[in-house]
mmCIF file of C-alpha atoms and ligand atoms in Angstrom:
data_model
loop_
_atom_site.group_PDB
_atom_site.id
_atom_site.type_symbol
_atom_site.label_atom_id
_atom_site.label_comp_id
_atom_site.label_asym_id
_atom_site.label_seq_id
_atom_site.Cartn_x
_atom_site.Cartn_y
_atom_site.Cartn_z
ATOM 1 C CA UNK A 1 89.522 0.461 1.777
ATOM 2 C CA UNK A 2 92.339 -1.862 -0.363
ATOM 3 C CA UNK A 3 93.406 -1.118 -3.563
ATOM 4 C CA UNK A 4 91.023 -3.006 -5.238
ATOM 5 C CA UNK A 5 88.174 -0.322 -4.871
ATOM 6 C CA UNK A 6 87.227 0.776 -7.988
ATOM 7 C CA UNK A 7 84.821 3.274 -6.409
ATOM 8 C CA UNK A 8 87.560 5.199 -5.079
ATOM 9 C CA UNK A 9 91.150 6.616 -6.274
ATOM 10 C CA UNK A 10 94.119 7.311 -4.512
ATOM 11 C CA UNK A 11 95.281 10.540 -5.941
ATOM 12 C CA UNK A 12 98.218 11.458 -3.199
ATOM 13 C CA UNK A 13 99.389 9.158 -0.505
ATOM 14 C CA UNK A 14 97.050 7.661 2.008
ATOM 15 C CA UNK A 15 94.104 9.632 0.568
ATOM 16 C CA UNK A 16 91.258 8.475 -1.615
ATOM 17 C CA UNK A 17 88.516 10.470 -3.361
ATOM 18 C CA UNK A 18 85.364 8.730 -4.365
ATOM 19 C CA UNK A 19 84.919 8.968 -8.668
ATOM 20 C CA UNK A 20 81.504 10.168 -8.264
ATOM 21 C CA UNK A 21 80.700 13.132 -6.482
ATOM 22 C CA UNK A 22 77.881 15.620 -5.799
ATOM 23 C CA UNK A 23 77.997 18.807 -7.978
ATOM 24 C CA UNK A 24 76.175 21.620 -6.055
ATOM 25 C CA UNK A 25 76.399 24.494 -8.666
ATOM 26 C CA UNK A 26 73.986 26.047 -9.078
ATOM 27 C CA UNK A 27 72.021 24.833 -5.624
ATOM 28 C CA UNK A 28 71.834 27.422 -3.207
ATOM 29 C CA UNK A 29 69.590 27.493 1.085
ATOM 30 C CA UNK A 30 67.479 25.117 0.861
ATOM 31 C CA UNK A 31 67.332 24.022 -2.289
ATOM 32 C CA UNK A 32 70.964 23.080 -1.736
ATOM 33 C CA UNK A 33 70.767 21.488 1.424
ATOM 34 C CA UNK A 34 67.723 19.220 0.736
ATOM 35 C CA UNK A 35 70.470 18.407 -2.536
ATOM 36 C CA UNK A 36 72.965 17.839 -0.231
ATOM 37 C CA UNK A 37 71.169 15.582 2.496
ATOM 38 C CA UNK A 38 69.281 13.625 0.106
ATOM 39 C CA UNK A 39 71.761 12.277 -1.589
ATOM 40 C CA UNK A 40 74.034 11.319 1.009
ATOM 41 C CA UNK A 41 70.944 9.229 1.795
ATOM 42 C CA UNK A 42 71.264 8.004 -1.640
ATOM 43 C CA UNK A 43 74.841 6.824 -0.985
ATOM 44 C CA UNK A 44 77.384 9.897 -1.980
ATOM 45 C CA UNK A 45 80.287 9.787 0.217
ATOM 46 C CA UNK A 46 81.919 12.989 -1.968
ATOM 47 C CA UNK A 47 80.581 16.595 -2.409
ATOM 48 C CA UNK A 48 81.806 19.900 -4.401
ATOM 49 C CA UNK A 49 81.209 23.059 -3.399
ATOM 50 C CA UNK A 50 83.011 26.589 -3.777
ATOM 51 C CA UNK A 51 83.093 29.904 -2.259
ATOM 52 C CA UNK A 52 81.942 31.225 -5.607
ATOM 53 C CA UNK A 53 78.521 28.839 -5.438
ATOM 54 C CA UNK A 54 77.819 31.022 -2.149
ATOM 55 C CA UNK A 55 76.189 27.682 -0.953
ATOM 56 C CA UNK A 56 78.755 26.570 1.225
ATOM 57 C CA UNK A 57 76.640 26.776 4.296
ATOM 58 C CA UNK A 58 73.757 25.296 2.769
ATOM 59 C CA UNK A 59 75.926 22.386 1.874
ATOM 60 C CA UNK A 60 77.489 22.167 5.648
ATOM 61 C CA UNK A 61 73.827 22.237 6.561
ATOM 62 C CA UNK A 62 72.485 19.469 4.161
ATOM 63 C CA UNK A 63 75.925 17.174 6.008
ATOM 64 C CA UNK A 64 74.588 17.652 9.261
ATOM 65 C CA UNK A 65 71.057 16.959 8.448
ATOM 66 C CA UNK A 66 72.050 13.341 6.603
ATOM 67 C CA UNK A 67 73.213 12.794 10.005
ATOM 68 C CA UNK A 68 76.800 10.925 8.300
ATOM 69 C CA UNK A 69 79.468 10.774 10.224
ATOM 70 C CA UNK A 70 82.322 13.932 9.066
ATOM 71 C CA UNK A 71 84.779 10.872 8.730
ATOM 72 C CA UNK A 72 82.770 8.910 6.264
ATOM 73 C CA UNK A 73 82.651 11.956 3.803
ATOM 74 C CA UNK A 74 84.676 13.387 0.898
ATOM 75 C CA UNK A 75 84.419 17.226 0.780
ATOM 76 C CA UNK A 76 85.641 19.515 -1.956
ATOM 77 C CA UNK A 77 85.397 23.029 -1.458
ATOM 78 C CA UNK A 78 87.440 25.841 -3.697
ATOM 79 C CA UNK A 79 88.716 29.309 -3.044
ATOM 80 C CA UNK A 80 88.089 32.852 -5.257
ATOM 81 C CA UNK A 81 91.888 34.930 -6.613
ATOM 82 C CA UNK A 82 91.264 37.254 -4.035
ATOM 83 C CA UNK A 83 93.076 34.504 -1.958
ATOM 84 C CA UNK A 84 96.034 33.484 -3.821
ATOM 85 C CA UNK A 85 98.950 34.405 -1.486
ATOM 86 C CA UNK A 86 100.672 31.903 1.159
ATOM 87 C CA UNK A 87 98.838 33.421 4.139
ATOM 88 C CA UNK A 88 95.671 34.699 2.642
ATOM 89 C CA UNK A 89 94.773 31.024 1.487
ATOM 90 C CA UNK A 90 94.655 29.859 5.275
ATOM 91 C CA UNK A 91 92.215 32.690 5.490
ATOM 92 C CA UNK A 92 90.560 31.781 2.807
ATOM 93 C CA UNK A 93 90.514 27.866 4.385
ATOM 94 C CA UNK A 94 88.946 29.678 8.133
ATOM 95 C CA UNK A 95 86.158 31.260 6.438
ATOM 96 C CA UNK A 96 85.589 28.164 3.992
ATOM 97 C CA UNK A 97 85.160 25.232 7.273
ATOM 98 C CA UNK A 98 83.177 28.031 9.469
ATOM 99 C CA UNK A 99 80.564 28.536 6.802
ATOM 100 C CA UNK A 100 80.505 24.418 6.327
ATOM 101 C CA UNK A 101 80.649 24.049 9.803
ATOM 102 C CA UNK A 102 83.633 21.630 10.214
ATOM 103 C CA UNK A 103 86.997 21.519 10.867
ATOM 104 C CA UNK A 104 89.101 20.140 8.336
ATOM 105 C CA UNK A 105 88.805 20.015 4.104
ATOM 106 C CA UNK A 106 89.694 16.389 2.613
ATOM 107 C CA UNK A 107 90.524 18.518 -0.799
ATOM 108 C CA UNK A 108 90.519 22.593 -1.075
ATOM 109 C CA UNK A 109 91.065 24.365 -4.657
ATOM 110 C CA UNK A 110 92.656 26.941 -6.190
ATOM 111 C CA UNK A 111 89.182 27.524 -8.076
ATOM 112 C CA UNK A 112 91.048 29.250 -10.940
ATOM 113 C CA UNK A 113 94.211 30.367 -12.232
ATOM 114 C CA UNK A 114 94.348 33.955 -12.970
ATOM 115 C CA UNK A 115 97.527 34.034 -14.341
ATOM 116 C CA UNK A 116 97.438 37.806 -15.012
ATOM 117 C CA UNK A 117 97.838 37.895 -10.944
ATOM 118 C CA UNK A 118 100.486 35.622 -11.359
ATOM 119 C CA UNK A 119 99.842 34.519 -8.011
ATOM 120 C CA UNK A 120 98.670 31.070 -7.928
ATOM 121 C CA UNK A 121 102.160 29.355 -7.496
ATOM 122 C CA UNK A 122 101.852 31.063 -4.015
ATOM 123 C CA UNK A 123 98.283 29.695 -3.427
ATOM 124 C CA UNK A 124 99.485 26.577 -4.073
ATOM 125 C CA UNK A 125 102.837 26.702 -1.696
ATOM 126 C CA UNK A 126 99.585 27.854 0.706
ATOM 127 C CA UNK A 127 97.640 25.093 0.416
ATOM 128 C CA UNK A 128 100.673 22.457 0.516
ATOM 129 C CA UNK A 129 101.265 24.311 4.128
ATOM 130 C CA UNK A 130 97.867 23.199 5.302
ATOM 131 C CA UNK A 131 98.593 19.543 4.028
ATOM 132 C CA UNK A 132 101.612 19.641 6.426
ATOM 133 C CA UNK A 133 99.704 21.432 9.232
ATOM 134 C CA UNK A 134 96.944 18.446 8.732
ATOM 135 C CA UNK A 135 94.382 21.138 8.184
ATOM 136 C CA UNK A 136 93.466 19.759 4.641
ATOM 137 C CA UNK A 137 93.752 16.301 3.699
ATOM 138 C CA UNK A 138 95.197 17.406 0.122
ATOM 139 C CA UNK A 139 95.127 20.103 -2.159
ATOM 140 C CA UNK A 140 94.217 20.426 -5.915
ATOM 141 C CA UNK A 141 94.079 22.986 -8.772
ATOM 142 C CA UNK A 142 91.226 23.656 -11.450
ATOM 143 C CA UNK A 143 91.209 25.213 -14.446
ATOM 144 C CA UNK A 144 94.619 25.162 -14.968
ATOM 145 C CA UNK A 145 95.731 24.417 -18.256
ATOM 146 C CA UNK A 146 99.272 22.523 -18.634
ATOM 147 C CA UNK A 147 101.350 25.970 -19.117
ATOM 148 C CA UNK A 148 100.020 27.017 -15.473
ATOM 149 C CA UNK A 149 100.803 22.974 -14.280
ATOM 150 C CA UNK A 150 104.152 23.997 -15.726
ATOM 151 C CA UNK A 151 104.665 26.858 -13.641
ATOM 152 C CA UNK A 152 103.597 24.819 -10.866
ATOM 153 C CA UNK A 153 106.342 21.881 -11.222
ATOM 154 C CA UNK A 154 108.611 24.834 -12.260
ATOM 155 C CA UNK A 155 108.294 25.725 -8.283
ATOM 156 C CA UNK A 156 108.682 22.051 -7.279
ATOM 157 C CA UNK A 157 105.152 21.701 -6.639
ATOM 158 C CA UNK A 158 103.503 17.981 -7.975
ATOM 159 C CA UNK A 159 99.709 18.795 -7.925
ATOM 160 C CA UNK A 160 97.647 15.998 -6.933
ATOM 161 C CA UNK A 161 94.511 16.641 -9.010
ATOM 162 C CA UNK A 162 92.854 18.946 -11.669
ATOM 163 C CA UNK A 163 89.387 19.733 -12.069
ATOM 164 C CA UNK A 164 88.429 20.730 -15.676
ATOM 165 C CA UNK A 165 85.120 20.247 -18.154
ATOM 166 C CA UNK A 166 85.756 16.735 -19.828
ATOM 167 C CA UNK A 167 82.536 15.505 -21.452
ATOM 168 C CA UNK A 168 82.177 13.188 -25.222
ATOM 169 C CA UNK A 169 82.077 16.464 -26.859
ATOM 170 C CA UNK A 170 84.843 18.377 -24.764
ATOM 171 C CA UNK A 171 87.492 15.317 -24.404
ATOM 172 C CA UNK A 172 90.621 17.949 -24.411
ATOM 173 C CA UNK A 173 92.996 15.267 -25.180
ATOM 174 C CA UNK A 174 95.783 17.540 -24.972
ATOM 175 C CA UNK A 175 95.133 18.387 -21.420
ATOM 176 C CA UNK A 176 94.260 14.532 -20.585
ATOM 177 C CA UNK A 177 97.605 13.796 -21.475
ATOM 178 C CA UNK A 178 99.355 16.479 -19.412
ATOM 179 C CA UNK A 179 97.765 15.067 -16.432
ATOM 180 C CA UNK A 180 98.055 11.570 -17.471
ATOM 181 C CA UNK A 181 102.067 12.219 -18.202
ATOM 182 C CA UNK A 182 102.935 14.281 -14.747
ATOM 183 C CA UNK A 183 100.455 11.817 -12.243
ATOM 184 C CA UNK A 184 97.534 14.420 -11.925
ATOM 185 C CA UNK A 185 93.989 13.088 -11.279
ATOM 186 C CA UNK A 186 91.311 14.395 -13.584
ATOM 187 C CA UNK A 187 88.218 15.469 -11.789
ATOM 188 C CA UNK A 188 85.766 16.558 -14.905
ATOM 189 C CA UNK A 189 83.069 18.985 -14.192
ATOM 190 C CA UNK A 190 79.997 19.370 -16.259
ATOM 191 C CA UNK A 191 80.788 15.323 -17.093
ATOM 192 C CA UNK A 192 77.453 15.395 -18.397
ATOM 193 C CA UNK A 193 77.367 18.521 -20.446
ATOM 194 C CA UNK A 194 74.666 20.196 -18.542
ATOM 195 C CA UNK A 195 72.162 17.774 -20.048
ATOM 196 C CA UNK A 196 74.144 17.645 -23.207
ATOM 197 C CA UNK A 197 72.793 16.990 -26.716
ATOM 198 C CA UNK A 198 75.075 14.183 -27.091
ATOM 199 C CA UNK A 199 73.334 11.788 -24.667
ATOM 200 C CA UNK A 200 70.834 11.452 -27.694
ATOM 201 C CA UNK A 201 73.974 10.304 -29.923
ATOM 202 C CA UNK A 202 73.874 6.683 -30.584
ATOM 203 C CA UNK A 203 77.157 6.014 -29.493
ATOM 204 C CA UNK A 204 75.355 6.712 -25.881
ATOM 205 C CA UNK A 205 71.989 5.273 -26.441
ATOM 206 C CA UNK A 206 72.918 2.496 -27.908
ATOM 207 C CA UNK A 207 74.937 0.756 -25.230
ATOM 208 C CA UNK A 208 72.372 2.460 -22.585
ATOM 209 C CA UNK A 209 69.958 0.167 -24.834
ATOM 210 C CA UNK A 210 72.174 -3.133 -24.541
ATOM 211 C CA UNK A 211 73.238 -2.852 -21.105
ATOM 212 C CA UNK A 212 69.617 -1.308 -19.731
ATOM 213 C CA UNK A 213 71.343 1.759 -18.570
ATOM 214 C CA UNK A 214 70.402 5.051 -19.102
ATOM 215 C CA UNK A 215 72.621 7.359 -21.378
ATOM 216 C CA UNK A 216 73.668 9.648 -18.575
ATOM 217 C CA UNK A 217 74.534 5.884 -16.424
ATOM 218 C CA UNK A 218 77.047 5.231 -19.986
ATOM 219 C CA UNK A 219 78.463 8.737 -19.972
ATOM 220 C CA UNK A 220 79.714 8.664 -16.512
ATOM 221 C CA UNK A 221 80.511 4.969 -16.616
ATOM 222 C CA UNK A 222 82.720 6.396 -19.584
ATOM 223 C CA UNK A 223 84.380 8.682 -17.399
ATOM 224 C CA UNK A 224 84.749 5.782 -14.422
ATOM 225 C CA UNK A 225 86.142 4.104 -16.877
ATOM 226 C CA UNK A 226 89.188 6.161 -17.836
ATOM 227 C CA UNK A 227 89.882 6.586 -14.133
ATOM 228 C CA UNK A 228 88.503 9.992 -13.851
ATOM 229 C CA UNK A 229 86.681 11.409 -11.005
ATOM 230 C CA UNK A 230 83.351 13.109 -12.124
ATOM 231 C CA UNK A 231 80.860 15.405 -10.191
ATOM 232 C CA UNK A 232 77.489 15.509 -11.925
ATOM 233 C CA UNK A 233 75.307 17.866 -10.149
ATOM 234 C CA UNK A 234 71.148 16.726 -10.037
ATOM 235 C CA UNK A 235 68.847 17.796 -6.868
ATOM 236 C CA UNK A 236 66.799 15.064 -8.232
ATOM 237 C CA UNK A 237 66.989 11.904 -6.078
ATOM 238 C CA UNK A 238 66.224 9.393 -9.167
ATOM 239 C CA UNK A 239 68.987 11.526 -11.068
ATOM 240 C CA UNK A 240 71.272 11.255 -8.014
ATOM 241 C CA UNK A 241 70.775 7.604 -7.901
ATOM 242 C CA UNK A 242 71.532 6.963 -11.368
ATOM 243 C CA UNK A 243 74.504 8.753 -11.695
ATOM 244 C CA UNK A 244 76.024 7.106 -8.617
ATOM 245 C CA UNK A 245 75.011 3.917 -10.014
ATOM 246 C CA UNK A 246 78.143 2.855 -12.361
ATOM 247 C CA UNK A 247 79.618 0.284 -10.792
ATOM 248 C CA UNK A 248 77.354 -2.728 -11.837
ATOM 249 C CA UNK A 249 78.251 -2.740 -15.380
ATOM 250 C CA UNK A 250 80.994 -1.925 -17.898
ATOM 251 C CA UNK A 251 81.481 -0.667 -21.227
ATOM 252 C CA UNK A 252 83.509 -2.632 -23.914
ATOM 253 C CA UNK A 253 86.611 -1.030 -25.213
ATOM 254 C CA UNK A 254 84.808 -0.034 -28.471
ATOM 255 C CA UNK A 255 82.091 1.424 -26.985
ATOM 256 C CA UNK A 256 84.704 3.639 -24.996
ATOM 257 C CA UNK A 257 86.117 4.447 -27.828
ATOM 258 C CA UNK A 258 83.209 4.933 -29.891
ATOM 259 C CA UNK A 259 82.224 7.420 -27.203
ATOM 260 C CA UNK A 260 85.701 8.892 -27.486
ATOM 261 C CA UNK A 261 85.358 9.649 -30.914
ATOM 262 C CA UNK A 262 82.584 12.376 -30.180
ATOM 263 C CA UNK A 263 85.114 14.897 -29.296
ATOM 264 C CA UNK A 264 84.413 17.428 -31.089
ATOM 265 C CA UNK A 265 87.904 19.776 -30.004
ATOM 266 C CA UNK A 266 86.172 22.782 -28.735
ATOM 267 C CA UNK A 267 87.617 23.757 -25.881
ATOM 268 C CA UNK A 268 86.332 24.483 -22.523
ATOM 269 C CA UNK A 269 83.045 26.637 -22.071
ATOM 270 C CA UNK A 270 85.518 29.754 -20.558
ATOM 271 C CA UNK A 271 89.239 30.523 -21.205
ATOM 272 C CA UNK A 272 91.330 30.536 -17.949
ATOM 273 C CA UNK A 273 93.810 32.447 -19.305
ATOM 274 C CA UNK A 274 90.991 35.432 -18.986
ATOM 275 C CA UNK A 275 88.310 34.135 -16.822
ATOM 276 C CA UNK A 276 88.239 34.153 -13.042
ATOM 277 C CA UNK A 277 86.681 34.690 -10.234
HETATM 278 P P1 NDP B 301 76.413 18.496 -15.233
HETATM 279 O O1 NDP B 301 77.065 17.934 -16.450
HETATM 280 O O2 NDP B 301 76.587 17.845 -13.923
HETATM 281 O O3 NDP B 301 74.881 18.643 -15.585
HETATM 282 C C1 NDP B 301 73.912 19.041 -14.651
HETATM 283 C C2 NDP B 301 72.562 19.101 -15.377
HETATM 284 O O4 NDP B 301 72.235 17.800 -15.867
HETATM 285 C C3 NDP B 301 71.441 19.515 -14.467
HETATM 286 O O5 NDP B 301 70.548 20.295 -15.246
HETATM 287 C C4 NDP B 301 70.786 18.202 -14.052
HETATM 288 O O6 NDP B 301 69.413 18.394 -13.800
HETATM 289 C C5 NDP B 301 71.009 17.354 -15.287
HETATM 290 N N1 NDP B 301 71.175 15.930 -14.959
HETATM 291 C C6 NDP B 301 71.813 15.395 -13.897
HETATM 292 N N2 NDP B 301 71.761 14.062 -13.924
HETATM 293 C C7 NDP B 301 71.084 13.723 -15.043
HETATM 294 C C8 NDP B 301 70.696 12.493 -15.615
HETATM 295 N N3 NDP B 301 70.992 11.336 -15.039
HETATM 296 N N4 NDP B 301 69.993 12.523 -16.777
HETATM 297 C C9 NDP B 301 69.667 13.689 -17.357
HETATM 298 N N5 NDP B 301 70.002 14.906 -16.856
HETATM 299 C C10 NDP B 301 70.702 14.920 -15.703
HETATM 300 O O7 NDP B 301 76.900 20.041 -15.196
HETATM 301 P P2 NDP B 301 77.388 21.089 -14.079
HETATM 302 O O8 NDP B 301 77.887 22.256 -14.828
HETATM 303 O O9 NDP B 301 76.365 21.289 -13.047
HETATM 304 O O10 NDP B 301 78.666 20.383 -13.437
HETATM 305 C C11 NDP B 301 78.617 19.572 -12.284
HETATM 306 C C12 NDP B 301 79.336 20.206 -11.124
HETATM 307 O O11 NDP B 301 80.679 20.554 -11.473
HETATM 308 C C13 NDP B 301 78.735 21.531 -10.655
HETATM 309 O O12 NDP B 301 77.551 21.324 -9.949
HETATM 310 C C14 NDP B 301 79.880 22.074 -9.837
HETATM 311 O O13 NDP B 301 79.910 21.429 -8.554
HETATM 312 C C15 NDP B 301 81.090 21.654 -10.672
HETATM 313 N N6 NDP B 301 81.585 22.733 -11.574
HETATM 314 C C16 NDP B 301 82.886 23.159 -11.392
HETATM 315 C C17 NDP B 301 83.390 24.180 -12.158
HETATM 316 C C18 NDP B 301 84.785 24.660 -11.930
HETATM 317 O O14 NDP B 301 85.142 25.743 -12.438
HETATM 318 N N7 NDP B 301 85.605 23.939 -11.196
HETATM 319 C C19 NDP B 301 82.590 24.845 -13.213
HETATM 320 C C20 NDP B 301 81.269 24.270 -13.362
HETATM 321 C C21 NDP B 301 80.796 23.251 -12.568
HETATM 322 P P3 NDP B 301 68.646 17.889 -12.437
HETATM 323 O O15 NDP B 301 69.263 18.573 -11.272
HETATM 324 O O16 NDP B 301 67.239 18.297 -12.693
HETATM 325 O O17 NDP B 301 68.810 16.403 -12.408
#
């Protein structure tokens, strides 16, 4: 891959993460791995999955099934507080690749923050040992809000990517600009709201009109866009092919920012200064 792919971004050296990925919450057995395997088929090359979704095997089964080669894939998994500790996260990394069934993570999490632990720093110096050891291709945070990413640099660490809600109506500037300032990736999660209201707002359907795209299609192009990763989760294989489809058009940069301007501030859907799991 050159640096010309706009599919893809390098968010630490030598590795690149695909800017559209596979949600998987709430998809568990079956259900998840028919998810998983069809859309590989449909062309994903990235998938996210956690411990908490209790669907990691499911997913590790819907990979084998698509019959892809491990190499070709981009796999996101993320690990629960009762692992934040230097040695505890390799555990937590052995249990996570035995329930997917392979050997190596291209990106593991610290899932949230729980800064009442006050442990994550140490999760973190974890998960950078795993880089070295070439267990994980590269490690990430999510859920962190910039005070943890401070405590984080405090320790010397430079954390490659964040995962955080970012939709129209959730565009935490504030946060955006953390990342954007200190050379963190966004990933956002929900990018689409859950089915949000707002892809009835005309700043949506009206250049879904123009272009012949469908409002979800402008949403995540609007993501794409900014350079954001963004992981909408659909079991349904039009759905899946849609939102993977966002490469064959652009939005102009008043439509961006027209889409920009339905922030409405509230913040994310759960506070990780109190919320963790
Ligand atoms: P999304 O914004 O991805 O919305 C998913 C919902 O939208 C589903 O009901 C889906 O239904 C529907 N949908 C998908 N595509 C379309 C489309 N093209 N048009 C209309 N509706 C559509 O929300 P999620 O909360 O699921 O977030 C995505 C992923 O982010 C999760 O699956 C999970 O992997 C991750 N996540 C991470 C969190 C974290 O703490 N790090 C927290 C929450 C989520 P259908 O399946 O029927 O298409």
């Amino acid at each position: 891959m050159t640096s010309e792919d706009t599919t893809t971004a390098e968010f630490t050296p030598g590795v690149r993460i695909p800017l559209i990925g596979l949600g998987t919450w709430p998809l568990t057995g079956e259900d998840a791995a028919a998810a998983v395997a069809q859309a590989i088929r449909n062309g994903y090359r990235h998938i996210d999955t956690a411990e908490n979704y209790a669907n990691e095997a499911a997913v590790g089964e819907g990979i084998r099934r698509s019959g892809i080669d491990r190499g070709l894939l981009f796999l996101t998994t993320k690990f629960n507080t009762e692992w934040h500790g230097r040695d505890k996260v390799r555990a937590a990394f052995g249990h996570a690749v035995k329930r997917l069934g392979t050997d190596y993570l291209d990106l593991f999490l610290v899932h949230w923050p729980n800064p009442a632990q006050g442990r994550f720093v140490e999760a973190c110096e974890g998960l950078q040992r795993l880089v070295d050891e070439g267990s994980i291709r590269a490690w990430g945070v999510s859920n962190f809000k910039p005070a943890h990413l401070e405590l984080l640099a405090g320790a010397g660490l430079q954390v490659p990517l964040n995962q955080v809600q970012i939709d129209p109506e959730h565009g935490q500037p504030g946060q955006l600009a953390y990342h954007r300032d200190h050379g963190i990736l966004t990933a956002a999660y929900s990018p689409l709201g859950r089915n949000g209201a707002f892809l009835g707002h005309p700043a949506i359907t009206g250049p879904a009109r123009d272009l012949g795209k469908t409002p979800a299609q402008v949403v995540l192009r609007w993501h794409v866009q900014h350079g954001r990763v963004a992981i909408p989760k659909s079991a349904n294989p039009e759905r899946q092919r849609e939102n993977l489809d966002v490469y064959s058009f652009s939005l102009s940069a008043k439509q961006v920012a027209a889409v920009d301007a339905l922030d409405t501030g509230a913040p994310p859907r759960l506070d990780s200064d109190t919320f963790f799991h």
